[in-house]
């Protein structure tokens, strides 16, 4: 008995594998010590990526002290807190920054994420993940310290850049960040000494 005439075509078509789009990598800019240059690095890295032609999302995930918008001289109507509170969608909270960077701003003076409420942190991460297919790369600025929000972003990130200065306190705090991430089974961050 011979195979139907289209059987060979079905086998050929079944062998075709279309490449799946890769998810946008997440870069977390972290550092346990405040004032070492995390936000400056986050902003400039996002600008460089955008200027290189990458569709870039810059997220301010600094609980309580978000100031990416200040660095970029933006005045967003909505921010990450509004997204988590259901005031608006993540897409509606995006603002255009320079060089084509899209920005999801954080809020200064908010305690919503500073409290460490894992439900809120997970909701924020899910909102960012929902935006991810529109972008080639996601840069997340995090807050100082080893708080739940910073550690959640670092755990989700494909690459963590730990920013420090040569100051003894900054180096000690960076070592603490490395210990915590390693203790959670995460790769050690890449170190950037400012």
PDB file of C-alpha atoms in Angstrom:
ATOM      1  CA  UNK A   1       0.000   0.000   0.000  1.00  0.00           C
ATOM      2  CA  UNK A   2       1.435   3.362  -0.949  1.00  0.00           C
ATOM      3  CA  UNK A   3       1.383   6.485   1.196  1.00  0.00           C
ATOM      4  CA  UNK A   4      -0.979   9.305   0.229  1.00  0.00           C
ATOM      5  CA  UNK A   5       0.673  11.844  -2.110  1.00  0.00           C
ATOM      6  CA  UNK A   6       0.768  14.595   0.529  1.00  0.00           C
ATOM      7  CA  UNK A   7       2.397  12.412   3.200  1.00  0.00           C
ATOM      8  CA  UNK A   8       5.909  13.450   2.123  1.00  0.00           C
ATOM      9  CA  UNK A   9       4.967  17.111   2.362  1.00  0.00           C
ATOM     10  CA  UNK A  10       3.574  16.601   5.856  1.00  0.00           C
ATOM     11  CA  UNK A  11       6.851  15.032   6.971  1.00  0.00           C
ATOM     12  CA  UNK A  12       8.834  17.892   5.445  1.00  0.00           C
ATOM     13  CA  UNK A  13       6.605  20.519   7.023  1.00  0.00           C
ATOM     14  CA  UNK A  14       6.828  18.740  10.374  1.00  0.00           C
ATOM     15  CA  UNK A  15      10.604  18.990  10.186  1.00  0.00           C
ATOM     16  CA  UNK A  16      10.558  22.762   9.864  1.00  0.00           C
ATOM     17  CA  UNK A  17      11.276  24.487  13.115  1.00  0.00           C
ATOM     18  CA  UNK A  18      10.568  28.158  13.301  1.00  0.00           C
ATOM     19  CA  UNK A  19      12.853  29.989  15.685  1.00  0.00           C
ATOM     20  CA  UNK A  20      11.097  31.145  18.803  1.00  0.00           C
ATOM     21  CA  UNK A  21      11.711  34.705  19.827  1.00  0.00           C
ATOM     22  CA  UNK A  22      14.002  34.805  22.832  1.00  0.00           C
ATOM     23  CA  UNK A  23      12.625  36.597  25.865  1.00  0.00           C
ATOM     24  CA  UNK A  24      14.187  39.949  26.584  1.00  0.00           C
ATOM     25  CA  UNK A  25      17.031  39.565  29.074  1.00  0.00           C
ATOM     26  CA  UNK A  26      16.655  41.348  32.391  1.00  0.00           C
ATOM     27  CA  UNK A  27      19.649  43.260  33.749  1.00  0.00           C
ATOM     28  CA  UNK A  28      19.492  44.156  37.433  1.00  0.00           C
ATOM     29  CA  UNK A  29      21.697  46.971  38.639  1.00  0.00           C
ATOM     30  CA  UNK A  30      22.158  46.315  42.341  1.00  0.00           C
ATOM     31  CA  UNK A  31      24.388  47.285  45.207  1.00  0.00           C
ATOM     32  CA  UNK A  32      23.797  47.058  48.907  1.00  0.00           C
ATOM     33  CA  UNK A  33      25.285  50.492  49.637  1.00  0.00           C
ATOM     34  CA  UNK A  34      23.459  53.658  48.701  1.00  0.00           C
ATOM     35  CA  UNK A  35      25.151  56.375  46.695  1.00  0.00           C
ATOM     36  CA  UNK A  36      27.493  54.133  44.693  1.00  0.00           C
ATOM     37  CA  UNK A  37      25.992  55.039  41.307  1.00  0.00           C
ATOM     38  CA  UNK A  38      23.336  52.385  40.624  1.00  0.00           C
ATOM     39  CA  UNK A  39      20.800  54.778  39.147  1.00  0.00           C
ATOM     40  CA  UNK A  40      23.379  56.673  37.110  1.00  0.00           C
ATOM     41  CA  UNK A  41      24.641  53.391  35.672  1.00  0.00           C
ATOM     42  CA  UNK A  42      21.101  52.119  35.026  1.00  0.00           C
ATOM     43  CA  UNK A  43      20.109  55.264  33.159  1.00  0.00           C
ATOM     44  CA  UNK A  44      23.296  55.478  31.098  1.00  0.00           C
ATOM     45  CA  UNK A  45      23.315  51.773  30.279  1.00  0.00           C
ATOM     46  CA  UNK A  46      19.691  51.987  29.101  1.00  0.00           C
ATOM     47  CA  UNK A  47      20.528  55.015  26.937  1.00  0.00           C
ATOM     48  CA  UNK A  48      23.529  53.263  25.382  1.00  0.00           C
ATOM     49  CA  UNK A  49      21.486  50.152  24.628  1.00  0.00           C
ATOM     50  CA  UNK A  50      18.731  52.225  23.034  1.00  0.00           C
ATOM     51  CA  UNK A  51      21.224  54.214  20.951  1.00  0.00           C
ATOM     52  CA  UNK A  52      22.684  50.911  19.760  1.00  0.00           C
ATOM     53  CA  UNK A  53      19.259  50.053  18.351  1.00  0.00           C
ATOM     54  CA  UNK A  54      17.884  47.837  21.123  1.00  0.00           C
ATOM     55  CA  UNK A  55      14.284  48.333  22.218  1.00  0.00           C
ATOM     56  CA  UNK A  56      15.024  49.136  25.849  1.00  0.00           C
ATOM     57  CA  UNK A  57      12.795  49.237  28.906  1.00  0.00           C
ATOM     58  CA  UNK A  58      14.203  50.993  31.978  1.00  0.00           C
ATOM     59  CA  UNK A  59      12.366  50.091  35.189  1.00  0.00           C
ATOM     60  CA  UNK A  60      12.814  51.984  38.441  1.00  0.00           C
ATOM     61  CA  UNK A  61      12.438  49.241  41.060  1.00  0.00           C
ATOM     62  CA  UNK A  62      13.946  51.259  43.895  1.00  0.00           C
ATOM     63  CA  UNK A  63      11.396  50.961  46.708  1.00  0.00           C
ATOM     64  CA  UNK A  64      10.623  54.314  48.241  1.00  0.00           C
ATOM     65  CA  UNK A  65      13.432  56.253  46.553  1.00  0.00           C
ATOM     66  CA  UNK A  66      12.737  55.904  42.847  1.00  0.00           C
ATOM     67  CA  UNK A  67      14.415  58.713  40.954  1.00  0.00           C
ATOM     68  CA  UNK A  68      15.127  57.441  37.440  1.00  0.00           C
ATOM     69  CA  UNK A  69      12.551  59.964  36.202  1.00  0.00           C
ATOM     70  CA  UNK A  70      14.476  62.758  37.938  1.00  0.00           C
ATOM     71  CA  UNK A  71      17.707  61.686  36.214  1.00  0.00           C
ATOM     72  CA  UNK A  72      15.947  61.730  32.842  1.00  0.00           C
ATOM     73  CA  UNK A  73      13.918  64.892  33.587  1.00  0.00           C
ATOM     74  CA  UNK A  74      10.624  63.092  33.062  1.00  0.00           C
ATOM     75  CA  UNK A  75       7.313  63.799  34.759  1.00  0.00           C
ATOM     76  CA  UNK A  76       5.314  60.584  34.418  1.00  0.00           C
ATOM     77  CA  UNK A  77       1.615  60.569  35.252  1.00  0.00           C
ATOM     78  CA  UNK A  78       1.825  56.992  36.524  1.00  0.00           C
ATOM     79  CA  UNK A  79       4.460  54.747  38.050  1.00  0.00           C
ATOM     80  CA  UNK A  80       5.103  51.170  39.130  1.00  0.00           C
ATOM     81  CA  UNK A  81       3.106  51.690  42.331  1.00  0.00           C
ATOM     82  CA  UNK A  82       0.068  52.733  40.248  1.00  0.00           C
ATOM     83  CA  UNK A  83       0.423  49.576  38.159  1.00  0.00           C
ATOM     84  CA  UNK A  84       0.489  47.321  41.223  1.00  0.00           C
ATOM     85  CA  UNK A  85      -2.420  49.212  42.804  1.00  0.00           C
ATOM     86  CA  UNK A  86      -4.494  48.703  39.642  1.00  0.00           C
ATOM     87  CA  UNK A  87      -4.741  52.415  38.856  1.00  0.00           C
ATOM     88  CA  UNK A  88      -3.420  51.780  35.334  1.00  0.00           C
ATOM     89  CA  UNK A  89      -1.860  49.081  33.207  1.00  0.00           C
ATOM     90  CA  UNK A  90       1.890  48.745  32.880  1.00  0.00           C
ATOM     91  CA  UNK A  91       1.592  49.821  29.252  1.00  0.00           C
ATOM     92  CA  UNK A  92      -0.257  52.990  30.292  1.00  0.00           C
ATOM     93  CA  UNK A  93       2.451  53.799  32.847  1.00  0.00           C
ATOM     94  CA  UNK A  94       5.262  53.762  30.269  1.00  0.00           C
ATOM     95  CA  UNK A  95       6.781  57.078  29.273  1.00  0.00           C
ATOM     96  CA  UNK A  96       9.151  57.923  26.460  1.00  0.00           C
ATOM     97  CA  UNK A  97      12.651  58.811  27.534  1.00  0.00           C
ATOM     98  CA  UNK A  98      15.576  60.083  25.512  1.00  0.00           C
ATOM     99  CA  UNK A  99      17.098  57.986  22.713  1.00  0.00           C
ATOM    100  CA  UNK A 100      13.950  55.861  22.485  1.00  0.00           C
ATOM    101  CA  UNK A 101      14.196  54.373  25.981  1.00  0.00           C
ATOM    102  CA  UNK A 102      10.809  53.486  27.452  1.00  0.00           C
ATOM    103  CA  UNK A 103      10.615  54.103  31.187  1.00  0.00           C
ATOM    104  CA  UNK A 104       8.487  52.557  33.911  1.00  0.00           C
ATOM    105  CA  UNK A 105       9.118  55.040  36.704  1.00  0.00           C
ATOM    106  CA  UNK A 106       9.273  54.360  40.413  1.00  0.00           C
ATOM    107  CA  UNK A 107       7.789  56.522  43.120  1.00  0.00           C
ATOM    108  CA  UNK A 108       9.771  58.588  45.553  1.00  0.00           C
ATOM    109  CA  UNK A 109       8.454  58.530  49.088  1.00  0.00           C
ATOM    110  CA  UNK A 110       6.331  55.411  48.702  1.00  0.00           C
ATOM    111  CA  UNK A 111       6.422  52.591  51.201  1.00  0.00           C
ATOM    112  CA  UNK A 112       4.469  50.138  49.025  1.00  0.00           C
ATOM    113  CA  UNK A 113       7.504  48.097  48.024  1.00  0.00           C
ATOM    114  CA  UNK A 114       9.669  49.073  50.964  1.00  0.00           C
ATOM    115  CA  UNK A 115       7.385  47.046  53.236  1.00  0.00           C
ATOM    116  CA  UNK A 116       8.541  43.872  51.502  1.00  0.00           C
ATOM    117  CA  UNK A 117       5.009  42.689  50.681  1.00  0.00           C
ATOM    118  CA  UNK A 118       5.793  39.741  48.406  1.00  0.00           C
ATOM    119  CA  UNK A 119       2.359  39.929  46.726  1.00  0.00           C
ATOM    120  CA  UNK A 120       3.075  43.484  45.573  1.00  0.00           C
ATOM    121  CA  UNK A 121       6.603  42.634  44.470  1.00  0.00           C
ATOM    122  CA  UNK A 122       5.361  39.616  42.491  1.00  0.00           C
ATOM    123  CA  UNK A 123       2.635  41.744  40.884  1.00  0.00           C
ATOM    124  CA  UNK A 124       5.256  44.289  39.807  1.00  0.00           C
ATOM    125  CA  UNK A 125       7.502  41.567  38.380  1.00  0.00           C
ATOM    126  CA  UNK A 126       4.527  40.073  36.505  1.00  0.00           C
ATOM    127  CA  UNK A 127       3.646  43.482  35.045  1.00  0.00           C
ATOM    128  CA  UNK A 128       7.211  43.917  33.799  1.00  0.00           C
ATOM    129  CA  UNK A 129       7.223  40.393  32.385  1.00  0.00           C
ATOM    130  CA  UNK A 130       4.009  41.174  30.495  1.00  0.00           C
ATOM    131  CA  UNK A 131       5.762  44.141  28.849  1.00  0.00           C
ATOM    132  CA  UNK A 132       8.886  42.121  28.019  1.00  0.00           C
ATOM    133  CA  UNK A 133       7.806  40.862  24.556  1.00  0.00           C
ATOM    134  CA  UNK A 134       7.845  44.467  23.312  1.00  0.00           C
ATOM    135  CA  UNK A 135      11.507  44.906  24.234  1.00  0.00           C
ATOM    136  CA  UNK A 136      14.956  43.544  23.457  1.00  0.00           C
ATOM    137  CA  UNK A 137      16.337  44.245  26.925  1.00  0.00           C
ATOM    138  CA  UNK A 138      15.035  45.279  30.346  1.00  0.00           C
ATOM    139  CA  UNK A 139      17.234  47.290  32.706  1.00  0.00           C
ATOM    140  CA  UNK A 140      16.068  47.377  36.330  1.00  0.00           C
ATOM    141  CA  UNK A 141      17.432  49.921  38.763  1.00  0.00           C
ATOM    142  CA  UNK A 142      17.160  48.581  42.305  1.00  0.00           C
ATOM    143  CA  UNK A 143      17.386  50.146  45.718  1.00  0.00           C
ATOM    144  CA  UNK A 144      20.172  50.102  48.238  1.00  0.00           C
ATOM    145  CA  UNK A 145      20.321  47.312  50.758  1.00  0.00           C
ATOM    146  CA  UNK A 146      19.237  43.704  50.711  1.00  0.00           C
ATOM    147  CA  UNK A 147      15.495  44.268  50.876  1.00  0.00           C
ATOM    148  CA  UNK A 148      12.918  41.889  49.427  1.00  0.00           C
ATOM    149  CA  UNK A 149      12.297  43.988  46.298  1.00  0.00           C
ATOM    150  CA  UNK A 150      15.966  44.199  45.362  1.00  0.00           C
ATOM    151  CA  UNK A 151      16.524  40.495  45.992  1.00  0.00           C
ATOM    152  CA  UNK A 152      13.412  39.559  43.982  1.00  0.00           C
ATOM    153  CA  UNK A 153      14.620  41.557  40.978  1.00  0.00           C
ATOM    154  CA  UNK A 154      18.115  40.087  41.306  1.00  0.00           C
ATOM    155  CA  UNK A 155      16.638  36.577  41.464  1.00  0.00           C
ATOM    156  CA  UNK A 156      14.601  37.227  38.302  1.00  0.00           C
ATOM    157  CA  UNK A 157      17.430  38.893  36.367  1.00  0.00           C
ATOM    158  CA  UNK A 158      19.482  37.131  33.739  1.00  0.00           C
ATOM    159  CA  UNK A 159      22.471  39.276  34.722  1.00  0.00           C
ATOM    160  CA  UNK A 160      23.126  41.197  37.926  1.00  0.00           C
ATOM    161  CA  UNK A 161      25.649  44.030  37.965  1.00  0.00           C
ATOM    162  CA  UNK A 162      26.791  44.803  41.505  1.00  0.00           C
ATOM    163  CA  UNK A 163      27.897  48.422  41.741  1.00  0.00           C
ATOM    164  CA  UNK A 164      30.321  49.451  44.439  1.00  0.00           C
ATOM    165  CA  UNK A 165      33.009  51.993  45.162  1.00  0.00           C
ATOM    166  CA  UNK A 166      36.466  51.277  46.640  1.00  0.00           C
ATOM    167  CA  UNK A 167      35.170  52.511  50.003  1.00  0.00           C
ATOM    168  CA  UNK A 168      35.426  49.818  52.706  1.00  0.00           C
ATOM    169  CA  UNK A 169      31.735  50.076  53.664  1.00  0.00           C
ATOM    170  CA  UNK A 170      30.609  49.777  50.028  1.00  0.00           C
ATOM    171  CA  UNK A 171      32.855  46.742  49.477  1.00  0.00           C
ATOM    172  CA  UNK A 172      31.566  45.101  52.658  1.00  0.00           C
ATOM    173  CA  UNK A 173      27.965  45.682  51.585  1.00  0.00           C
ATOM    174  CA  UNK A 174      28.700  44.316  48.100  1.00  0.00           C
ATOM    175  CA  UNK A 175      30.169  41.209  49.701  1.00  0.00           C
ATOM    176  CA  UNK A 176      26.939  40.865  51.696  1.00  0.00           C
ATOM    177  CA  UNK A 177      24.920  41.053  48.457  1.00  0.00           C
ATOM    178  CA  UNK A 178      27.112  38.353  46.901  1.00  0.00           C
ATOM    179  CA  UNK A 179      26.717  36.110  49.974  1.00  0.00           C
ATOM    180  CA  UNK A 180      22.930  36.447  49.957  1.00  0.00           C
ATOM    181  CA  UNK A 181      22.597  35.776  46.216  1.00  0.00           C
ATOM    182  CA  UNK A 182      24.970  32.807  46.419  1.00  0.00           C
ATOM    183  CA  UNK A 183      23.074  31.461  49.437  1.00  0.00           C
ATOM    184  CA  UNK A 184      19.893  31.562  47.331  1.00  0.00           C
ATOM    185  CA  UNK A 185      21.497  29.561  44.552  1.00  0.00           C
ATOM    186  CA  UNK A 186      21.949  32.537  42.219  1.00  0.00           C
ATOM    187  CA  UNK A 187      25.117  33.177  40.244  1.00  0.00           C
ATOM    188  CA  UNK A 188      27.459  35.772  41.660  1.00  0.00           C
ATOM    189  CA  UNK A 189      26.883  39.214  40.178  1.00  0.00           C
ATOM    190  CA  UNK A 190      29.309  40.900  37.828  1.00  0.00           C
ATOM    191  CA  UNK A 191      31.207  43.538  39.765  1.00  0.00           C
ATOM    192  CA  UNK A 192      31.472  47.164  38.681  1.00  0.00           C
ATOM    193  CA  UNK A 193      33.688  49.428  40.770  1.00  0.00           C
ATOM    194  CA  UNK A 194      32.686  53.051  40.344  1.00  0.00           C
TER     195      UNK A 194
END
